[in-house]
PDB file of C-alpha atoms in Angstrom:
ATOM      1  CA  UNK A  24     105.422  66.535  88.594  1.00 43.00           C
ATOM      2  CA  UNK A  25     107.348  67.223  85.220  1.00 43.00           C
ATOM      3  CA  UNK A  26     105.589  69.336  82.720  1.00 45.00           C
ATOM      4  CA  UNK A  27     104.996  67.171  80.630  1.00 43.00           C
ATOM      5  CA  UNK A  28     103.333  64.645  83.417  1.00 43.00           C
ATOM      6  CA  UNK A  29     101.434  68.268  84.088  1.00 43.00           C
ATOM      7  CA  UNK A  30     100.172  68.419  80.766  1.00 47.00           C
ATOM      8  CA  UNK A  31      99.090  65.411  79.768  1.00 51.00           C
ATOM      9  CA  UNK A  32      96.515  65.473  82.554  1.00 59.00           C
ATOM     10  CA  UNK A  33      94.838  68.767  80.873  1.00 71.00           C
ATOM     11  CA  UNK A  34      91.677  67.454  79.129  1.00 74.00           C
ATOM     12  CA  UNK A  35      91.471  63.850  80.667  1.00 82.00           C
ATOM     13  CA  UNK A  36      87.578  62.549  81.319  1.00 78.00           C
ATOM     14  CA  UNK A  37      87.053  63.511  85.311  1.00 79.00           C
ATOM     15  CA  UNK A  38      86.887  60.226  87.476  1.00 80.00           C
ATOM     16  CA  UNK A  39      83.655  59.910  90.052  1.00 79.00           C
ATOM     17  CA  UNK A  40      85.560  60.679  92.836  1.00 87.00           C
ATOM     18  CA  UNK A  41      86.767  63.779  91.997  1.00 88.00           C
ATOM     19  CA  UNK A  42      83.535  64.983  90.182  1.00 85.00           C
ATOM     20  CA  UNK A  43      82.180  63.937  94.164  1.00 88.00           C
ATOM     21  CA  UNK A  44      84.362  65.909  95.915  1.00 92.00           C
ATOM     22  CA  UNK A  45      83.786  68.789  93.880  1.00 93.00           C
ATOM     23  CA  UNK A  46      80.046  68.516  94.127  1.00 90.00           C
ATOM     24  CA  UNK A  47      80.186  68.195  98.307  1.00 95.00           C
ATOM     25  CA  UNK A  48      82.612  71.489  98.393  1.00 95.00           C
ATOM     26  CA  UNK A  49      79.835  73.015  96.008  1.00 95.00           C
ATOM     27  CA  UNK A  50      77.116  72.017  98.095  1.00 95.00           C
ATOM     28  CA  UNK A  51      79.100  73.049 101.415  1.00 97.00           C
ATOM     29  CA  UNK A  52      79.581  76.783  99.842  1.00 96.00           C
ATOM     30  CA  UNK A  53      75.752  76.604  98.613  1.00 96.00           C
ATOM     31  CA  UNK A  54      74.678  75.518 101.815  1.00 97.00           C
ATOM     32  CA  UNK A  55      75.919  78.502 103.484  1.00 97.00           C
ATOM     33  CA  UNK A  56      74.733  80.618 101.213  1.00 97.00           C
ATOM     34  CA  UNK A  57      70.918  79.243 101.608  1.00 96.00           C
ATOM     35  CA  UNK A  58      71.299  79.825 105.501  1.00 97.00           C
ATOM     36  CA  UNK A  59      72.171  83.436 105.181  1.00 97.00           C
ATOM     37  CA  UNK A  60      69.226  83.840 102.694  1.00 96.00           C
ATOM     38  CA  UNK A  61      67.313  81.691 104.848  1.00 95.00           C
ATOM     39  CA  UNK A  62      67.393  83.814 107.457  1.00 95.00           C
ATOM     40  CA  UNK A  63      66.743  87.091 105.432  1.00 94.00           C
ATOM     41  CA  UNK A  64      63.669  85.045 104.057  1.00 93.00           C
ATOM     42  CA  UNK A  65      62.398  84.198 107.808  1.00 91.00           C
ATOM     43  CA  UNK A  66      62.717  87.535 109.235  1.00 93.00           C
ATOM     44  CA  UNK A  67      60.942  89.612 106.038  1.00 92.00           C
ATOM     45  CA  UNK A  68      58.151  87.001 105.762  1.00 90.00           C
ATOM     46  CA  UNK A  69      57.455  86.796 109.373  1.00 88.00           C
ATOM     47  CA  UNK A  70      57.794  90.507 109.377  1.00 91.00           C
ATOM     48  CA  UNK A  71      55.216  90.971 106.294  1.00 92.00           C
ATOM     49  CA  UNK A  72      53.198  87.731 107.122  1.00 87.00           C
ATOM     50  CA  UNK A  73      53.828  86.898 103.712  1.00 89.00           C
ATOM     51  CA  UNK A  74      56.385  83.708 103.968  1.00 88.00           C
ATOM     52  CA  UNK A  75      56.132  80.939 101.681  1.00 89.00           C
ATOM     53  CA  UNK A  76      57.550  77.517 102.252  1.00 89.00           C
ATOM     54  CA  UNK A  77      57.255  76.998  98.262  1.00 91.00           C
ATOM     55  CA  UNK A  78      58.245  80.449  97.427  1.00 91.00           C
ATOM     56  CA  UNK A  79      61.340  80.148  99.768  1.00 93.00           C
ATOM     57  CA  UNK A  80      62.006  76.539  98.350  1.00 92.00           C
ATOM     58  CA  UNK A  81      61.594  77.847  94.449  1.00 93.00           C
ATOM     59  CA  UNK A  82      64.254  81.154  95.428  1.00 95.00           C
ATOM     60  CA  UNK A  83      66.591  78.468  97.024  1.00 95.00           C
ATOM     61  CA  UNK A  84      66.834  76.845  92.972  1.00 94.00           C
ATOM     62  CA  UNK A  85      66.491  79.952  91.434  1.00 96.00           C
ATOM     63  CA  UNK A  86      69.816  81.205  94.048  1.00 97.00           C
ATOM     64  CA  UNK A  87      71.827  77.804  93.387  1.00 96.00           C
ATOM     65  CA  UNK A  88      71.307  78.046  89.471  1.00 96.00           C
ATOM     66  CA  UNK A  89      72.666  81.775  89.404  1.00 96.00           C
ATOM     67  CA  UNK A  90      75.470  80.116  91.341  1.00 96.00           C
ATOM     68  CA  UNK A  91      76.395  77.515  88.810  1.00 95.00           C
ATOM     69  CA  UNK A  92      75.591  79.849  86.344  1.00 96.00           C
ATOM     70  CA  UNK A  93      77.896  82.434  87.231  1.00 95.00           C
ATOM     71  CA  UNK A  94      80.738  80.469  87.385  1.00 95.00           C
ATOM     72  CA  UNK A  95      80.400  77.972  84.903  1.00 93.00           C
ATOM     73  CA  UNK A  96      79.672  80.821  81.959  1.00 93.00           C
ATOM     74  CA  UNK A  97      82.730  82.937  83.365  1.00 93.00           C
ATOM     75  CA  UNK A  98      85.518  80.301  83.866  1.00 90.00           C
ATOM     76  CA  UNK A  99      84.212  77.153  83.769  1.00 91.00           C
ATOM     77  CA  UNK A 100      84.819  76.226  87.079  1.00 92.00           C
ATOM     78  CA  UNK A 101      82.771  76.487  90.422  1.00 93.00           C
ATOM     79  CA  UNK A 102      85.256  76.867  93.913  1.00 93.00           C
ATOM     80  CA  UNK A 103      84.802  72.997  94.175  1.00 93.00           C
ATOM     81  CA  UNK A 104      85.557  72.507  90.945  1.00 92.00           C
ATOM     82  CA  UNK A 105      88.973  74.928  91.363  1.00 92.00           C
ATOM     83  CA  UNK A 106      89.757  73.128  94.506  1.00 91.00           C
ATOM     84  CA  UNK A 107      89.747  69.715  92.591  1.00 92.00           C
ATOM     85  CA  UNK A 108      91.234  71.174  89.316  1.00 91.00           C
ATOM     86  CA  UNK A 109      88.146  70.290  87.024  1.00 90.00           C
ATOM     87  CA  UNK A 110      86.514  72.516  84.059  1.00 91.00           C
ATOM     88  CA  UNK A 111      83.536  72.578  82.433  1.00 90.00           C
ATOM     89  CA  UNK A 112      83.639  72.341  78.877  1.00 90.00           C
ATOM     90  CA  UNK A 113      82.408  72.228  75.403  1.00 87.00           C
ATOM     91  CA  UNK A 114      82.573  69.231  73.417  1.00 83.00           C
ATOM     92  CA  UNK A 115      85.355  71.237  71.289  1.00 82.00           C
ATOM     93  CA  UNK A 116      86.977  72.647  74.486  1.00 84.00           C
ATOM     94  CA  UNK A 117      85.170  76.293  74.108  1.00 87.00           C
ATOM     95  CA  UNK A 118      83.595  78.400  77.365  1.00 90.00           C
ATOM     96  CA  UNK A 119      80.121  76.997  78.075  1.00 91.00           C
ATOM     97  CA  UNK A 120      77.336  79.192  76.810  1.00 91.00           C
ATOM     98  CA  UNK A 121      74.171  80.919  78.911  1.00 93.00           C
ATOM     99  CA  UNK A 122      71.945  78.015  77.136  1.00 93.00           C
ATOM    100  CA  UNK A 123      74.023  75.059  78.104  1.00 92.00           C
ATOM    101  CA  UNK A 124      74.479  76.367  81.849  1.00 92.00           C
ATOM    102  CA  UNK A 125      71.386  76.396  82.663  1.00 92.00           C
ATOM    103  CA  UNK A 126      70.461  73.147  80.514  1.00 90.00           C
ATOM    104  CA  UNK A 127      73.329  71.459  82.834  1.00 90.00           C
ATOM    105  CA  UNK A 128      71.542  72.566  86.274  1.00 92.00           C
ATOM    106  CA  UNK A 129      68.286  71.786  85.496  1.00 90.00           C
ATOM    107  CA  UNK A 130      68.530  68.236  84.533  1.00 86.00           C
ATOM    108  CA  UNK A 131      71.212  68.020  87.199  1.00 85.00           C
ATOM    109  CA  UNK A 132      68.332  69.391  89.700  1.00 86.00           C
ATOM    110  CA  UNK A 133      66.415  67.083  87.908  1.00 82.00           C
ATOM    111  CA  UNK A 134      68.616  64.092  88.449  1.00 78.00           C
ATOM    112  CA  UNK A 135      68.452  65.038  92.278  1.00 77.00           C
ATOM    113  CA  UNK A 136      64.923  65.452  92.585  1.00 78.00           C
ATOM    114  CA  UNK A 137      64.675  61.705  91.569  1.00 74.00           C
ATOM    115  CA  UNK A 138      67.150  60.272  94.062  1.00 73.00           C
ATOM    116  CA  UNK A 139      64.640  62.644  96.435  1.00 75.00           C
ATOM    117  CA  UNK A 140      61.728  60.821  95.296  1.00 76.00           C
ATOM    118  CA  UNK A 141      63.519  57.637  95.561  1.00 75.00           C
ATOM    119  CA  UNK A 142      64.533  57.735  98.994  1.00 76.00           C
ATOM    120  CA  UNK A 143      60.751  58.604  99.546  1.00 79.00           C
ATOM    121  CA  UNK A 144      59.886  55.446  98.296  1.00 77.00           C
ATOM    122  CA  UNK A 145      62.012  53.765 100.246  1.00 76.00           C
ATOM    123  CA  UNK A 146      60.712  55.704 102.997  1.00 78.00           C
ATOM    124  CA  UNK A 147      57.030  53.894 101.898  1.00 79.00           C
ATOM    125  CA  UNK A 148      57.991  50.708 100.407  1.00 76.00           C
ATOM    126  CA  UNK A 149      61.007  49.390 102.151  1.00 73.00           C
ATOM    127  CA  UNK A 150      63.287  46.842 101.297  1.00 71.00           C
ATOM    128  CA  UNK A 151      61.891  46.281  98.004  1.00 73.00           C
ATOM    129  CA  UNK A 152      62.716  49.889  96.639  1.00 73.00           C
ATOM    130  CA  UNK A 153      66.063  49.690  98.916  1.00 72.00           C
ATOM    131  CA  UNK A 154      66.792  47.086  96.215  1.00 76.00           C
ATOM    132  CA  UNK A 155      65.270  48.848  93.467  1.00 75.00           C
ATOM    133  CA  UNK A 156      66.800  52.447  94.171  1.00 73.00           C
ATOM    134  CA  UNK A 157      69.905  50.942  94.602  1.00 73.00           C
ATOM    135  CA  UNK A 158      70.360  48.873  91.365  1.00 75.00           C
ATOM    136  CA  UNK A 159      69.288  52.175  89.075  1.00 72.00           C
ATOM    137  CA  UNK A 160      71.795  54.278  90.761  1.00 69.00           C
ATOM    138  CA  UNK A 161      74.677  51.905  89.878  1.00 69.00           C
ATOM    139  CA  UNK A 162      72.996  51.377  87.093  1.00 69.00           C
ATOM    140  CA  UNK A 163      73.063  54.711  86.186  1.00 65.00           C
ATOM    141  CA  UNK A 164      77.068  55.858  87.500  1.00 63.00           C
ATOM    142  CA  UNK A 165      78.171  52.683  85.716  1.00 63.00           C
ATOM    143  CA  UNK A 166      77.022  53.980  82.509  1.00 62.00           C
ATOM    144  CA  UNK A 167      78.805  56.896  82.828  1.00 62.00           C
ATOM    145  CA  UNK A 168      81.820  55.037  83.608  1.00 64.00           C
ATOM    146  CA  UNK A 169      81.630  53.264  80.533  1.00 60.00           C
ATOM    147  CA  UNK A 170      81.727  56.268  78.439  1.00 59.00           C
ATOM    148  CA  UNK A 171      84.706  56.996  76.641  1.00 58.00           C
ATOM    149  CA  UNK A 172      84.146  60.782  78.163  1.00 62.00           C
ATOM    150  CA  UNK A 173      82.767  59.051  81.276  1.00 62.00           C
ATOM    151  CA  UNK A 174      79.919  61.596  80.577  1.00 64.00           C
ATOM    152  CA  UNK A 175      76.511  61.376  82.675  1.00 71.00           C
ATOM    153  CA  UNK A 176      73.343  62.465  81.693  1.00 67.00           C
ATOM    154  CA  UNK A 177      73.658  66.507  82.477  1.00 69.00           C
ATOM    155  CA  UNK A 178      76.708  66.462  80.467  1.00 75.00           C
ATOM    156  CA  UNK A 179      75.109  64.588  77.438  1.00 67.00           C
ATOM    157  CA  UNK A 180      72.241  66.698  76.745  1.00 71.00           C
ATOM    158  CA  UNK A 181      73.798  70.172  77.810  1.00 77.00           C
ATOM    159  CA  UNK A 182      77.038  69.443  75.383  1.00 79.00           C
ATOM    160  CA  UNK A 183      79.495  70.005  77.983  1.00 88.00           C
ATOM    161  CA  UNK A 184      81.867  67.792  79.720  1.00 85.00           C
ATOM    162  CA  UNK A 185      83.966  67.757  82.799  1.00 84.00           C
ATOM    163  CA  UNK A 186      87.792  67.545  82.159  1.00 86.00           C
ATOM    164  CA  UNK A 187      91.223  67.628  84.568  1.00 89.00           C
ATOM    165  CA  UNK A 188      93.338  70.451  84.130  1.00 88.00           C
ATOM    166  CA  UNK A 189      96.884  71.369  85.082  1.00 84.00           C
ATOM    167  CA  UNK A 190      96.609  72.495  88.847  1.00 76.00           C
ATOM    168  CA  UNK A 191      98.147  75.585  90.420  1.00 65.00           C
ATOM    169  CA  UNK A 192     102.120  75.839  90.491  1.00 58.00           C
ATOM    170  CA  UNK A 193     103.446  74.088  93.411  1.00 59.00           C
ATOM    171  CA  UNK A 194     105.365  76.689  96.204  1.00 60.00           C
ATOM    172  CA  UNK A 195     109.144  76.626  95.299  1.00 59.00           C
ATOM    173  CA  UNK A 196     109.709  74.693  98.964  1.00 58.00           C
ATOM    174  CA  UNK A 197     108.313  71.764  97.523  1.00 59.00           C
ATOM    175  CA  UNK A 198     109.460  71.965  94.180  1.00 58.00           C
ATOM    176  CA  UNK A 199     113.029  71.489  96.123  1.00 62.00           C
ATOM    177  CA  UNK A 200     111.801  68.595  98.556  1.00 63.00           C
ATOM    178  CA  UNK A 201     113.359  65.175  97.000  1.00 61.00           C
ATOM    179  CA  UNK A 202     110.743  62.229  96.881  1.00 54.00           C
TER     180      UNK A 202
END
């Protein structure tokens, strides 16, 4: 890629797919991390007598927003996110602040508590709410893919957007390959 095929990818809207593939990395790395807290959760509560189902569920979203948080208000960009060359943003392309971090997560956590409460219902209801359910979400995703920014809801209120950047150099060896 010429650098100036490199750079004119810097500050492009993110597509869905890549926003995707970011968010299952995420969610592979924060999956991990629940299991080893997890099990340090088990053993002291069965230890104490003192475990909680809904305190261990609350310290799960309390763990996974310190995640986001972390890396979103230091660099901008989660592993996922490095892995897939995305940033979180400002409108005006500044670091995202402590306020709009955790603004992001919890109407993202909000977002997925819904499609939770969805698949409930069609857990209950069936093929009508299959329907239903499935109608709102594209519904929903093609909104976002309407927008100019292709922003979705978290990014909206929380004044941040997602954005390509240049990736990591590539090794001389393939620099050298011809195409």
């Amino acid at each position: 890629m010429t650098e100036t095929a490199a750079s004119s990818v810097d500050g492009q809207p993110t597509s869905l797919l890549r926003r995707l593939a970011a968010i299952i990395y995420d969610a592979l790395l924060l999956i991990a991390i629940w299991m080893v807290l997890g099990l340090l959760v088990v053993i002291i509560g069965n230890t104490t007598g003192l475990y909680s189902p809904r305190a261990h569920f609350v310290l799960n979203l309390i763990v996974a927003w310190g995640f986001f948080y972390w890396f979103w208000t230091r660099t901008g960009q989660t592993l996922g996110m490095q892995a897939w060359n995305i940033q979180l943003r400002t409108e005006a392309g500044h670091a995202v602040n402590a306020w709009q971090a955790t603004l992001r997560y919890l109407v993202a956590v909000a977002q997925w508590l819904v499609i939770l409460m969805a698949i409930w219902l069609v857990r209950e209801y069936g093929a009508v709410a299959i329907i239903l359910v499935t109608a709102a979400a594209l519904f929903t995703l093609g909104l976002s893919q309407f927008h100019p920014r292709r922003w979705m809801l978290h990014d909206w209120l929380s004044s941040t957007e997602l954005v390509r950047i240049q990736g990591l150099a590539k090794p001389r060896w393939k620099q050298n390959r011809k195409t």
